[in-house]
Tab-separated table of C-alpha atoms in Angstrom:
chain	number	residue	atom	x	y	z
A	1	MET	CA	42.106	79.083	33.715
A	2	THR	CA	43.305	77.393	30.528
A	3	ILE	CA	39.739	76.615	29.391
A	4	GLN	CA	38.645	80.216	29.966
A	5	SER	CA	41.633	81.574	28.048
A	6	ARG	CA	40.984	79.281	25.078
A	7	SER	CA	37.350	80.205	25.002
A	8	SER	CA	38.138	83.918	25.138
A	9	GLU	CA	40.737	83.476	22.351
A	10	SER	CA	38.154	81.610	20.138
A	11	ILE	CA	35.512	84.351	20.727
A	12	SER	CA	38.000	87.086	20.038
A	13	GLY	CA	39.166	85.275	16.875
A	14	ARG	CA	35.531	85.021	15.605
A	15	ASN	CA	34.908	88.679	16.351
A	16	ILE	CA	38.025	89.676	14.499
A	17	ARG	CA	36.924	87.661	11.424
A	18	LYS	CA	33.442	89.248	11.557
A	19	ILE	CA	34.981	92.696	11.736
A	20	SER	CA	37.227	92.006	8.766
A	21	VAL	CA	34.232	90.795	6.809
A	22	ALA	CA	32.242	93.900	7.729
A	23	ILE	CA	35.121	96.126	6.708
A	24	SER	CA	35.364	94.364	3.340
A	25	VAL	CA	31.630	94.852	2.738
A	26	LEU	CA	31.926	98.543	3.615
A	27	ILE	CA	34.886	98.961	1.270
A	28	ALA	CA	32.956	97.264	-1.574
A	29	THR	CA	29.961	99.533	-0.999
A	30	SER	CA	32.068	102.672	-1.018
A	31	LEU	CA	33.645	101.589	-4.261
A	32	VAL	CA	30.310	101.079	-5.948
A	33	GLY	CA	28.983	104.423	-4.733
A	34	GLY	CA	32.044	106.308	-5.963
A	35	CYS	CA	33.083	107.230	-2.374
A	36	ALA	CA	36.923	106.789	-2.821
A	37	ALA	CA	38.012	110.373	-3.545
A	38	ASN	CA	40.990	110.432	-1.232
A	39	SER	CA	43.260	107.908	0.292
A	40	GLY	CA	42.110	108.486	3.816
A	41	VAL	CA	38.904	107.352	5.450
A	42	SER	CA	36.284	110.051	6.118
A	43	LYS	CA	34.423	110.528	9.354
A	44	SER	CA	31.305	109.140	7.742
A	45	ASP	CA	33.183	106.022	6.700
A	46	ASP	CA	34.533	105.654	10.219
A	47	ALA	CA	31.029	105.867	11.559
A	48	LYS	CA	29.739	103.255	9.098
A	49	SER	CA	32.639	100.971	9.966
A	50	GLN	CA	31.969	101.379	13.649
A	51	GLU	CA	28.297	100.531	12.992
A	52	VAL	CA	29.221	97.412	11.021
A	53	VAL	CA	31.645	96.344	13.778
A	54	GLU	CA	29.003	96.869	16.410
A	55	ARG	CA	26.446	94.932	14.338
A	56	SER	CA	28.905	92.063	13.808
A	57	THR	CA	29.759	91.904	17.500
A	58	THR	CA	26.127	91.973	18.540
A	59	PRO	CA	24.680	88.423	19.383
A	60	GLN	CA	22.863	87.187	16.294
A	61	ALA	CA	19.461	85.358	16.223
A	62	GLN	CA	19.627	81.585	15.937
A	63	VAL	CA	19.830	80.485	12.240
A	64	LYS	CA	19.610	77.211	10.431
A	65	PRO	CA	22.750	75.136	9.676
A	66	GLY	CA	24.426	76.437	6.466
A	67	GLU	CA	22.705	79.847	6.673
A	68	GLU	CA	25.320	81.397	9.052
A	69	LEU	CA	27.425	84.232	7.698
A	70	LEU	CA	30.570	82.426	8.886
A	71	PRO	CA	31.262	78.666	9.112
A	72	PRO	CA	30.335	77.195	12.463
A	73	ASN	CA	33.002	75.387	14.500
A	74	ALA	CA	35.774	76.551	12.206
A	75	LYS	CA	39.296	75.349	12.787
A	76	PRO	CA	42.452	77.381	12.284
A	77	GLY	CA	44.201	76.767	9.030
A	78	GLU	CA	41.098	75.446	7.121
A	79	CYS	CA	39.165	77.062	4.436
A	80	TYR	CA	35.355	76.851	3.933
A	81	ALA	CA	32.962	77.557	1.108
A	82	ARG	CA	29.212	77.896	1.378
A	83	VAL	CA	27.616	75.930	-1.447
A	84	TRP	CA	24.072	75.383	-2.638
A	85	VAL	CA	22.827	71.814	-2.357
A	86	GLU	CA	20.068	71.059	-4.818
A	87	PRO	CA	16.830	69.571	-3.463
A	88	THR	CA	16.499	65.863	-4.012
A	89	TYR	CA	13.294	64.202	-5.284
A	90	VAL	CA	12.049	60.629	-5.443
A	91	THR	CA	9.692	59.464	-8.156
A	92	LYS	CA	6.785	57.401	-6.844
A	93	THR	CA	4.260	55.535	-8.853
A	94	GLU	CA	0.836	55.020	-7.303
A	95	THR	CA	-1.934	52.825	-8.562
A	96	LEU	CA	-5.296	54.629	-8.381
A	97	GLN	CA	-8.688	53.013	-8.814
A	98	VAL	CA	-10.665	54.697	-11.621
A	99	LYS	CA	-13.562	52.249	-11.710
A	100	GLU	CA	-14.785	50.120	-8.820
A	101	ALA	CA	-15.352	46.430	-9.122
A	102	GLY	CA	-18.943	45.377	-9.817
A	103	GLU	CA	-20.920	42.482	-11.159
A	104	ARG	CA	-23.263	41.751	-13.953
A	105	ILE	CA	-26.304	39.570	-13.408
A	106	GLU	CA	-27.675	37.108	-16.028
A	107	VAL	CA	-31.070	35.608	-15.406
A	108	ILE	CA	-31.569	31.974	-16.372
A	109	PRO	CA	-35.399	31.521	-16.824
A	110	ALA	CA	-37.350	28.693	-15.241
A	111	LYS	CA	-37.880	25.438	-17.180
A	112	TYR	CA	-41.247	23.597	-17.246
A	113	GLU	CA	-42.613	20.409	-18.678
A	114	LEU	CA	-46.080	18.913	-19.168
A	115	VAL	CA	-46.507	15.644	-17.353
A	116	ASN	CA	-49.381	13.201	-17.111
A	117	GLU	CA	-50.641	13.190	-13.527
A	118	THR	CA	-53.164	10.720	-12.206
A	119	ILE	CA	-55.794	12.017	-9.743
A	120	GLU	CA	-58.149	10.011	-7.616
A	121	VAL	CA	-61.779	10.181	-8.806
A	122	SER	CA	-63.210	7.586	-6.370
A	123	SER	CA	-61.515	6.621	-3.140
A	124	ALA	CA	-60.586	3.056	-2.388
A	125	SER	CA	-62.982	1.302	-0.014
A	126	SER	CA	-63.991	-2.165	1.183
A	127	ARG	CA	-67.155	-4.183	1.655
A	128	LEU	CA	-67.910	-6.983	4.052
A	129	VAL	CA	-69.227	-10.433	2.946
A	130	GLU	CA	-70.680	-12.900	5.500
A	131	ILE	CA	-69.115	-16.317	5.773
A	132	PRO	CA	-71.571	-18.789	7.438
A	133	PRO	CA	-70.342	-21.123	10.070
A	134	VAL	CA	-69.353	-24.753	9.284
A	135	TYR	CA	-70.869	-27.381	11.603
A	136	GLY	CA	-69.889	-30.988	12.229
A	137	THR	CA	-70.900	-33.820	14.511
A	138	GLU	CA	-68.844	-35.722	17.012
A	139	THR	CA	-69.588	-38.643	19.307
A	140	GLU	CA	-68.558	-38.374	22.927
A	141	SER	CA	-68.547	-41.127	25.532
A	142	VAL	CA	-70.316	-39.730	28.616
A	143	LEU	CA	-69.571	-41.346	31.982
A	144	VAL	CA	-72.839	-42.796	33.232
A	145	GLU	CA	-71.503	-44.726	36.201
A	146	SER	CA	-68.101	-44.461	37.647
A	147	ALA	CA	-65.826	-47.505	38.100
A	148	THR	CA	-65.723	-48.873	41.716
A	149	ARG	CA	-63.494	-51.131	43.764
A	150	GLU	CA	-64.971	-51.722	47.189
A	151	TRP	CA	-65.634	-54.071	49.938
A	152	LEU	CA	-69.272	-55.247	49.855
A	153	VAL	CA	-71.201	-57.509	52.151
A	154	ASP	CA	-72.087	-59.946	49.295
A	155	THR	CA	-71.451	-60.626	45.700
A	156	LYS	CA	-75.081	-60.100	44.855
A	157	PRO	CA	-76.177	-56.886	43.282
A	158	GLY	CA	-77.131	-54.304	45.844
A	159	ALA	CA	-74.713	-55.703	48.421
A	160	ALA	CA	-73.717	-53.124	51.053
A	161	PRO	CA	-70.051	-51.905	51.309
A	162	ALA	CA	-68.061	-52.763	54.362
A	163	THR	CA	-67.282	-50.110	56.885
A	164	GLU	CA	-63.782	-48.833	57.677
A	165	GLU	CA	-64.176	-50.010	61.240
A	166	VAL	CA	-64.898	-53.582	60.147
A	167	LEU	CA	-62.047	-53.420	57.682
A	168	ASN	CA	-59.724	-52.126	60.388
A	169	ARG	CA	-60.845	-54.834	62.742
A	170	ALA	CA	-60.296	-57.553	60.097
A	171	ARG	CA	-56.860	-55.990	59.299
A	172	THR	CA	-56.073	-55.995	62.999
A	173	HIS	CA	-56.940	-59.654	63.118
A	174	GLY	CA	-54.400	-60.677	60.503
A	175	ILE	CA	-56.360	-60.370	57.310
A	176	ASN	CA	-54.326	-58.618	54.596
A	177	LEU	CA	-56.983	-56.609	52.948
A	178	ASP	CA	-54.476	-55.029	50.579
A	179	ALA	CA	-53.484	-58.431	49.173
A	180	ALA	CA	-57.132	-59.471	48.706
A	181	ARG	CA	-58.215	-60.172	45.231
A	182	ALA	CA	-61.508	-59.388	43.634
A	183	GLY	CA	-64.155	-61.913	44.444
A	184	MET	CA	-62.856	-62.725	47.900
A	185	CYS	CA	-65.581	-62.508	50.557
A	186	PHE	CA	-65.737	-62.146	54.272
A	187	HIS	CA	-68.808	-62.518	56.503
A	188	GLU	CA	-70.229	-59.178	57.446
A	189	HIS	CA	-73.380	-57.577	58.768
A	190	TYR	CA	-74.592	-55.318	56.029
A	191	LEU	CA	-76.765	-52.202	55.919
A	192	PRO	CA	-77.167	-51.534	52.188
A	193	ALA	CA	-75.942	-48.222	50.693
A	194	GLY	CA	-78.422	-45.556	49.568
A	195	TYR	CA	-78.590	-44.206	46.003
A	196	ARG	CA	-80.571	-41.580	44.126
A	197	GLU	CA	-81.232	-40.909	40.497
A	198	THR	CA	-79.507	-37.859	39.000
A	199	MET	CA	-79.927	-35.838	35.859
A	200	THR	CA	-76.820	-34.392	34.086
A	201	GLU	CA	-77.006	-31.662	31.412
A	202	VAL	CA	-74.780	-32.287	28.353
A	203	GLU	CA	-74.099	-29.553	25.724
A	204	VAL	CA	-75.232	-30.739	22.335
A	205	SER	CA	-74.865	-27.425	20.406
A	206	PRO	CA	-72.380	-24.671	21.541
A	207	ALA	CA	-73.280	-21.033	21.691
A	208	SER	CA	-72.640	-18.995	18.429
A	209	GLU	CA	-73.701	-15.765	16.726
A	210	ARG	CA	-75.409	-14.527	13.551
A	211	ILE	CA	-73.867	-11.616	11.506
A	212	SER	CA	-75.780	-9.020	9.504
A	213	ILE	CA	-73.939	-6.785	6.968
A	214	ILE	CA	-74.709	-3.009	6.687
A	215	PRO	CA	-73.194	-1.842	3.294
A	216	ALA	CA	-70.934	1.274	2.943
A	217	LYS	CA	-72.383	4.664	1.989
A	218	TYR	CA	-70.906	7.101	-0.569
A	219	ARG	CA	-71.549	10.612	-1.903
A	220	ASN	CA	-70.366	12.664	-4.990
A	221	VAL	CA	-68.370	15.729	-4.153
A	222	GLU	CA	-66.557	18.433	-6.210
A	223	LYS	CA	-62.776	18.495	-5.538
A	224	ARG	CA	-60.250	21.224	-6.453
A	225	VAL	CA	-57.269	19.765	-8.235
A	226	LEU	CA	-53.876	21.505	-8.882
A	227	VAL	CA	-53.223	21.773	-12.626
A	228	LYS	CA	-50.201	24.167	-12.650
A	229	GLU	CA	-47.879	24.770	-9.720
A	230	ALA	CA	-47.091	28.260	-8.357
A	231	SER	CA	-43.721	29.563	-9.546
A	232	THR	CA	-41.490	32.608	-9.667
A	233	ARG	CA	-39.823	34.652	-12.369
A	234	VAL	CA	-36.606	36.585	-11.767
A	235	ILE	CA	-36.033	39.966	-13.520
A	236	GLU	CA	-32.548	41.602	-13.568
A	237	VAL	CA	-32.218	45.159	-12.240
A	238	PRO	CA	-28.935	46.509	-13.728
A	239	ALA	CA	-26.355	48.376	-11.705
A	240	VAL	CA	-26.275	52.232	-11.699
A	241	TYR	CA	-22.878	53.968	-12.021
A	242	GLU	CA	-21.695	57.553	-11.477
A	243	THR	CA	-18.596	59.467	-12.396
A	244	VAL	CA	-16.435	60.907	-9.551
A	245	THR	CA	-13.724	63.477	-10.052
A	246	GLU	CA	-10.886	63.434	-7.447
A	247	THR	CA	-7.944	65.925	-7.086
A	248	ILE	CA	-4.636	64.475	-5.880
A	249	VAL	CA	-1.231	66.086	-5.116
A	250	ASP	CA	1.157	65.861	-8.113
A	251	LYS	CA	4.098	67.702	-6.546
A	252	PRO	CA	4.041	68.959	-2.915
A	253	ALA	CA	4.810	72.555	-1.915
A	254	HIS	CA	8.550	73.229	-1.215
A	255	THR	CA	11.196	75.935	-1.109
A	256	VAL	CA	14.325	76.424	-3.269
A	257	TRP	CA	17.192	78.860	-3.306
A	258	LYS	CA	17.457	80.889	-6.510
A	259	LYS	CA	19.880	83.461	-7.719
A	260	GLY	CA	18.501	86.965	-7.740
A	261	THR	CA	18.026	90.171	-5.822
A	262	GLY	CA	15.287	91.057	-3.311
A	263	PRO	CA	14.575	92.076	0.266
A	264	ILE	CA	15.678	88.678	1.683
A	265	GLN	CA	19.159	87.938	0.479
A	266	LYS	CA	21.900	85.463	1.346
A	267	ILE	CA	25.436	86.575	0.408
A	268	ASN	CA	27.919	83.726	-0.343
A	269	GLU	CA	31.203	85.173	0.760
A	270	ALA	CA	33.110	82.443	-1.156
A	271	THR	CA	31.479	83.197	-4.553
A	272	GLY	CA	29.940	86.615	-4.086
A	273	GLU	CA	26.498	85.337	-5.348
A	274	ILE	CA	23.148	86.528	-3.955
A	275	MET	CA	20.745	83.700	-3.175
A	276	CYS	CA	16.907	83.992	-2.462
A	277	LEU	CA	14.678	81.456	-0.786
A	278	VAL	CA	11.602	80.955	-2.980
A	279	ASP	CA	8.382	79.076	-2.065
A	280	ILE	CA	7.182	76.748	-4.811
A	281	PRO	CA	3.474	75.948	-4.378
A	282	ALA	CA	2.109	72.436	-4.647
A	283	THR	CA	0.758	71.216	-7.993
A	284	TYR	CA	-2.311	68.916	-8.309
A	285	LYS	CA	-3.759	66.401	-10.746
A	286	THR	CA	-7.446	65.767	-11.381
A	287	ILE	CA	-8.456	62.175	-12.123
A	288	THR	CA	-11.928	60.871	-13.018
A	289	LYS	CA	-13.207	57.480	-12.082
A	290	ARG	CA	-16.433	55.577	-12.532
A	291	VAL	CA	-17.948	54.090	-9.282
A	292	ILE	CA	-21.007	51.967	-8.533
A	293	LYS	CA	-23.893	53.989	-7.171
A	294	THR	CA	-26.376	51.120	-6.908
A	295	PRO	CA	-25.203	47.485	-7.357
A	296	ALA	CA	-26.998	45.188	-9.766
A	297	THR	CA	-29.737	43.050	-8.288
A	298	THR	CA	-32.814	41.029	-9.180
A	299	LYS	CA	-36.502	41.238	-8.557
A	300	VAL	CA	-38.627	38.103	-8.059
A	301	ILE	CA	-42.194	38.084	-9.565
A	302	GLU	CA	-44.582	35.465	-8.062
A	303	ILE	CA	-46.745	33.441	-10.575
A	304	PRO	CA	-49.890	31.915	-8.815
A	305	ALA	CA	-50.940	28.270	-9.076
A	306	VAL	CA	-53.810	27.161	-11.409
A	307	TYR	CA	-56.480	24.797	-10.126
A	308	LYS	CA	-59.411	22.806	-11.734
A	309	ASN	CA	-62.657	21.468	-10.141
A	310	GLU	CA	-63.371	17.661	-10.603
A	311	VAL	CA	-66.356	15.561	-9.319
A	312	VAL	CA	-65.199	12.551	-7.221
A	313	ARG	CA	-66.945	9.789	-5.269
A	314	GLU	CA	-66.167	10.114	-1.515
A	315	LEU	CA	-66.757	7.437	1.171
A	316	VAL	CA	-69.242	8.638	3.851
A	317	SER	CA	-69.335	5.624	6.089
A	318	ASP	CA	-67.598	2.174	5.993
A	319	ALA	CA	-69.493	-1.158	5.781
A	320	GLN	CA	-70.411	-2.529	9.167
A	321	GLU	CA	-71.351	-5.917	10.696
A	322	VAL	CA	-74.008	-6.580	13.341
A	323	ARG	CA	-73.567	-9.703	15.455
A	324	SER	CA	-76.649	-11.503	17.107
A	325	PRO	CA	-75.842	-14.142	19.745
A	326	ILE	CA	-77.229	-17.741	19.365
A	327	PRO	CA	-77.352	-19.576	22.772
A	328	ALA	CA	-75.955	-23.103	23.261
A	329	ARG	CA	-78.328	-26.185	23.383
A	330	TYR	CA	-78.182	-28.822	26.080
A	331	LYS	CA	-79.610	-32.406	26.678
A	332	LYS	CA	-80.365	-34.112	30.043
A	333	VAL	CA	-78.889	-37.572	30.818
A	334	LYS	CA	-80.045	-39.748	33.763
A	335	GLY	CA	-77.442	-41.101	36.206
A	336	LYS	CA	-77.154	-42.925	39.631
A	337	GLU	CA	-75.483	-41.337	42.608
A	338	LYS	CA	-74.478	-42.893	45.916
A	339	ILE	CA	-75.916	-40.857	48.816
A	340	ALA	CA	-75.094	-42.945	51.923
A	341	ASP	CA	-72.737	-45.827	52.989
A	342	GLY	CA	-74.071	-49.009	54.645
A	343	ARG	CA	-72.860	-50.312	57.977
A	344	LEU	CA	-70.718	-53.358	57.696
A	345	VAL	CA	-69.572	-56.199	60.064
A	346	TRP	CA	-67.464	-58.677	58.321
A	347	HIS	CA	-65.914	-62.209	58.500
A	348	GLU	CA	-63.877	-64.074	55.883
A	349	VAL	CA	-66.096	-66.788	54.466
A	350	HIS	CA	-63.359	-69.168	53.394
A	351	ASP	CA	-61.479	-69.021	56.655
A	352	LYS	CA	-62.087	-72.540	58.117
A	353	THR	CA	-59.948	-71.958	61.158
A	354	HIS	CA	-62.921	-70.515	62.966
A	355	SER	CA	-66.196	-72.165	63.648
A	356	MET	CA	-69.381	-70.861	62.213
A	357	ASN	CA	-70.513	-69.897	65.641
A	358	THR	CA	-68.043	-67.045	65.768
A	359	ARG	CA	-69.334	-65.557	62.686
A	360	THR	CA	-71.240	-62.417	63.113
A	361	GLY	CA	-73.538	-63.443	60.313
A	362	ALA	CA	-72.191	-60.695	58.054
A	363	LYS	CA	-69.746	-61.011	55.264
A	364	ILE	CA	-67.768	-58.709	53.099
A	365	CYS	CA	-66.672	-59.270	49.521
A	366	LEU	CA	-64.147	-57.357	47.482
A	367	ILE	CA	-66.120	-56.373	44.363
A	368	GLU	CA	-64.755	-54.380	41.424
A	369	LYS	CA	-67.195	-52.818	39.001
A	370	PRO	CA	-65.959	-51.166	35.674
A	371	ALA	CA	-67.136	-47.692	34.729
A	372	LYS	CA	-70.175	-47.427	32.439
A	373	TYR	CA	-70.217	-45.018	29.524
A	374	LYS	CA	-72.908	-43.900	27.104
A	375	ASN	CA	-72.172	-42.608	23.552
A	376	VAL	CA	-73.742	-39.179	22.950
A	377	THR	CA	-73.677	-37.593	19.440
A	378	ARG	CA	-73.625	-33.758	19.306
A	379	LYS	CA	-73.412	-30.993	16.742
A	380	VAL	CA	-70.209	-28.837	17.047
A	381	ILE	CA	-68.959	-25.741	15.174
A	382	LYS	CA	-65.887	-26.481	13.177
A	383	THR	CA	-65.541	-22.989	11.672
A	384	PRO	CA	-67.375	-20.059	13.400
A	385	THR	CA	-69.308	-17.598	11.374
A	386	SER	CA	-67.169	-14.576	10.180
A	387	THR	CA	-66.942	-11.854	7.607
A	388	LYS	CA	-64.581	-11.338	4.701
A	389	THR	CA	-63.468	-7.868	3.625
A	390	VAL	CA	-63.571	-7.369	-0.135
A	391	GLU	CA	-61.345	-4.437	-1.266
A	392	VAL	CA	-62.962	-1.981	-3.758
A	393	PRO	CA	-60.055	-0.307	-5.596
A	394	ALA	CA	-59.928	3.432	-6.113
A	395	ARG	CA	-60.690	4.937	-9.530
A	396	TYR	CA	-58.300	7.424	-11.115
A	397	LYS	CA	-58.187	9.844	-14.000
A	398	THR	CA	-55.086	11.040	-15.942
A	399	ILE	CA	-54.738	14.860	-16.609
A	400	LYS	CA	-52.021	17.023	-18.050
A	401	VAL	CA	-50.106	19.093	-15.439
A	402	ARG	CA	-47.376	21.797	-16.066
A	403	LYS	CA	-44.505	20.950	-13.688
A	404	LEU	CA	-41.536	23.080	-12.703
A	405	VAL	CA	-38.293	21.331	-13.743
A	406	ASN	CA	-35.676	24.028	-12.879
A	407	ALA	CA	-36.460	27.190	-10.878
A	408	PRO	CA	-35.292	30.492	-12.296
A	409	GLN	CA	-31.678	31.287	-11.390
A	410	GLU	CA	-29.400	34.263	-11.386
A	411	LYS	CA	-25.771	34.085	-12.641
A	412	ARG	CA	-23.465	36.846	-11.197
A	413	ILE	CA	-20.498	37.655	-13.354
A	414	GLU	CA	-17.765	39.567	-11.612
A	415	ILE	CA	-16.594	42.827	-13.333
A	416	PRO	CA	-13.030	43.612	-12.054
A	417	ALA	CA	-12.098	47.116	-10.921
A	418	GLU	CA	-9.984	49.248	-13.260
A	419	TYR	CA	-6.834	50.967	-12.145
A	420	ARG	CA	-4.446	53.548	-13.553
A	421	LYS	CA	-0.825	54.173	-12.586
A	422	VAL	CA	-0.009	57.801	-11.728
A	423	THR	CA	3.580	58.975	-11.425
A	424	ARG	CA	4.531	61.865	-9.226
A	425	ARG	CA	7.697	63.407	-7.783
A	426	GLU	CA	7.921	63.700	-4.005
A	427	LEU	CA	10.524	65.956	-2.321
A	428	ARG	CA	12.943	63.933	-0.341
A	429	GLN	CA	15.153	66.775	0.939
A	430	ASP	CA	14.855	70.524	0.507
A	431	GLY	CA	17.561	72.442	-1.233
A	432	HIS	CA	19.832	74.284	1.296
A	433	MET	CA	23.144	76.075	1.717
A	434	GLU	CA	25.912	74.468	3.622
A	435	TRP	CA	29.522	75.234	4.649
A	436	ARG	CA	32.054	72.792	3.354
A	437	SER	CA	35.730	72.510	4.282
A	438	ILE	CA	37.769	72.903	1.154
A	439	LEU	CA	41.397	73.352	0.062
A	440	CYS	CA	42.351	76.918	-0.710
A	441	LYS	CA	45.510	78.865	-1.271
A	442	THR	CA	46.289	78.713	2.395
A	443	ASN	CA	46.496	74.894	2.590
A	444	MET	CA	46.586	73.823	-1.113
A	445	THR	CA	50.323	73.026	-1.643
A	446	ARG	CA	51.732	71.320	-4.728
A	447	THR	CA	52.728	68.311	-2.679
A	448	ARG	CA	49.141	67.891	-1.408
A	449	ILE	CA	47.737	68.239	-4.971
A	450	THR	CA	50.263	65.634	-6.125
A	451	ASP	CA	49.088	63.248	-3.360
A	452	ILE	CA	45.499	63.781	-4.429
A	453	GLN	CA	46.267	63.051	-8.111
A	454	LYS	CA	48.115	59.883	-7.138
A	455	ALA	CA	45.285	58.725	-4.896
A	456	LEU	CA	42.742	59.317	-7.699
A	457	LYS	CA	44.839	57.306	-10.213
A	458	LYS	CA	45.204	54.515	-7.666
A	459	ALA	CA	41.461	54.397	-7.153
A	460	GLY	CA	40.960	54.044	-10.890
A	461	TYR	CA	40.132	57.650	-11.883
A	462	ASP	CA	42.306	59.585	-14.447
A	463	PRO	CA	43.409	62.963	-12.996
A	464	GLY	CA	45.543	63.787	-16.090
A	465	PRO	CA	49.275	64.546	-15.593
A	466	ILE	CA	50.439	64.339	-12.016
A	467	ASP	CA	51.970	67.809	-11.859
A	468	GLY	CA	50.616	69.308	-8.603
A	469	ASN	CA	48.184	71.630	-10.496
A	470	VAL	CA	44.402	71.475	-10.229
A	471	GLY	CA	43.130	71.269	-13.800
A	472	ALA	CA	39.886	70.369	-15.531
A	473	ARG	CA	40.793	66.662	-15.715
A	474	THR	CA	41.748	66.575	-12.122
A	475	MET	CA	38.395	68.144	-11.009
A	476	ALA	CA	36.479	65.756	-13.392
A	477	ALA	CA	38.181	62.782	-11.696
A	478	VAL	CA	37.383	64.311	-8.233
A	479	ASN	CA	33.717	64.747	-9.163
A	480	ALA	CA	33.516	61.162	-10.534
A	481	PHE	CA	35.028	59.825	-7.305
A	482	GLN	CA	32.590	61.912	-5.188
A	483	LYS	CA	29.561	60.549	-7.129
A	484	ALA	CA	30.814	56.873	-6.840
A	485	LYS	CA	31.358	57.213	-3.090
A	486	GLY	CA	28.233	59.151	-2.330
A	487	LEU	CA	30.143	62.259	-1.227
A	488	PRO	CA	29.034	65.871	-1.729
A	489	VAL	CA	29.695	66.935	-5.345
A	490	ASP	CA	30.737	70.525	-5.934
A	491	ARG	CA	33.517	72.516	-7.691
A	492	TYR	CA	35.780	72.375	-4.621
A	493	LEU	CA	38.298	69.981	-3.209
A	494	ASN	CA	36.382	69.390	0.061
A	495	VAL	CA	37.940	67.774	3.176
A	496	ALA	CA	35.436	64.822	3.070
A	497	THR	CA	36.827	63.862	-0.429
A	498	LEU	CA	40.378	64.101	0.903
A	499	LYS	CA	39.641	61.785	3.786
A	500	ALA	CA	38.018	59.279	1.438
A	501	LEU	CA	41.119	59.356	-0.775
A	502	GLY	CA	43.352	58.881	2.293
A	503	VAL	CA	45.146	62.231	1.880
A	504	SER	CA	46.060	64.175	4.955
A	505	THR	CA	44.264	67.486	5.520
A	506	LYS	CA	47.054	68.948	7.649
């Protein structure tokens, strides 16, 4: 119930203020039109008043803050003034490119030099020379008859050897045949051994070979020789530029309140001024800059090589050797070969322990014969036949040749971009009307003015004499304090300034 009553009281209070304002407007209109002939109010005036009251009590369309006819959220005992707040701008500096970065190309030409170059006229080759074999003689002892150590039936030449059976029987009967010395004899029955004549082939000249030389073959041919190497030449193609015009915003479109008259009007009840909202169009700047259309480049031109024909001697086939074999030579030497053993029956001839009657009539004798050799002289190869390769050096000719020392090069030099600084103002906040709580005759007492002057002086601002009157020096100190503290600056003593000074608004 309490909340509803307060709300209804607030609504009724606002309606009463709106009615009073409407009546004031009506009275002002009647005075201008010369409609104040008598002290009473006519029926037409009553009708107009009733119309204004009805319009004021009719719900209004939603408006922006500061554009209401009456202050919003007003408190009893406070005064308000609607003031114009100028638009604020910020100055910005932009750097714009007026010419793009590019590059310039310098061509460094190729460097050449004439040098002596040796070319081959006749190829290197070789030829073969025969080296005959070197022969020598050497004497060799050839075994004609092998050395023998055997048991024979007699010491006479041609005596038959003793058989193993007889030797075993003699060994069995206590004769130490191993300890017998050469020349010892035993009685034995002897069947002589058989021999035959042999022929042995002895090499007197070893196999060798004969070498024939086939000389190398040549021919004269025409050969293409490089005199000047192929090269290249670099040509600079300069960059192509074009001029481009660009339009940029210098000051954006905005709206401002200006004093004047017109179909759309805002009436400041505190000052009685008529304010109009005016659209200010955007302004533009035109800048011109030079840009690269085609970058600088280079073109390479090929320079062909130069050749010259020369006659040279060319090897067709190498020298060759043909080897013919020479067979070895041999000589026949006669020899004697044992072909059959004799049959032996033995008895030791010096053994006197036995009578002669027990002898078998055979005897064996240990005979040793040295080997027989024959010296044979033969021809031998000390160094075999061979060939020697004789190198035939190549023949050369010196000619002048143009050689490339340094290839053509390109040197790119950077051209920096060009820029220009453009300054423009940008709207930070549009101008607007706003209601500010101020001191007026209702709440502006001498005591409060004195408190304000003392607070200004304490804060370091000179308000003039502290006399409780608002003069030019007091308002100058108030405005200086407002600017220093970032408070709204106007020609009123607003409540925000009082709070900053620490002065009570009640």
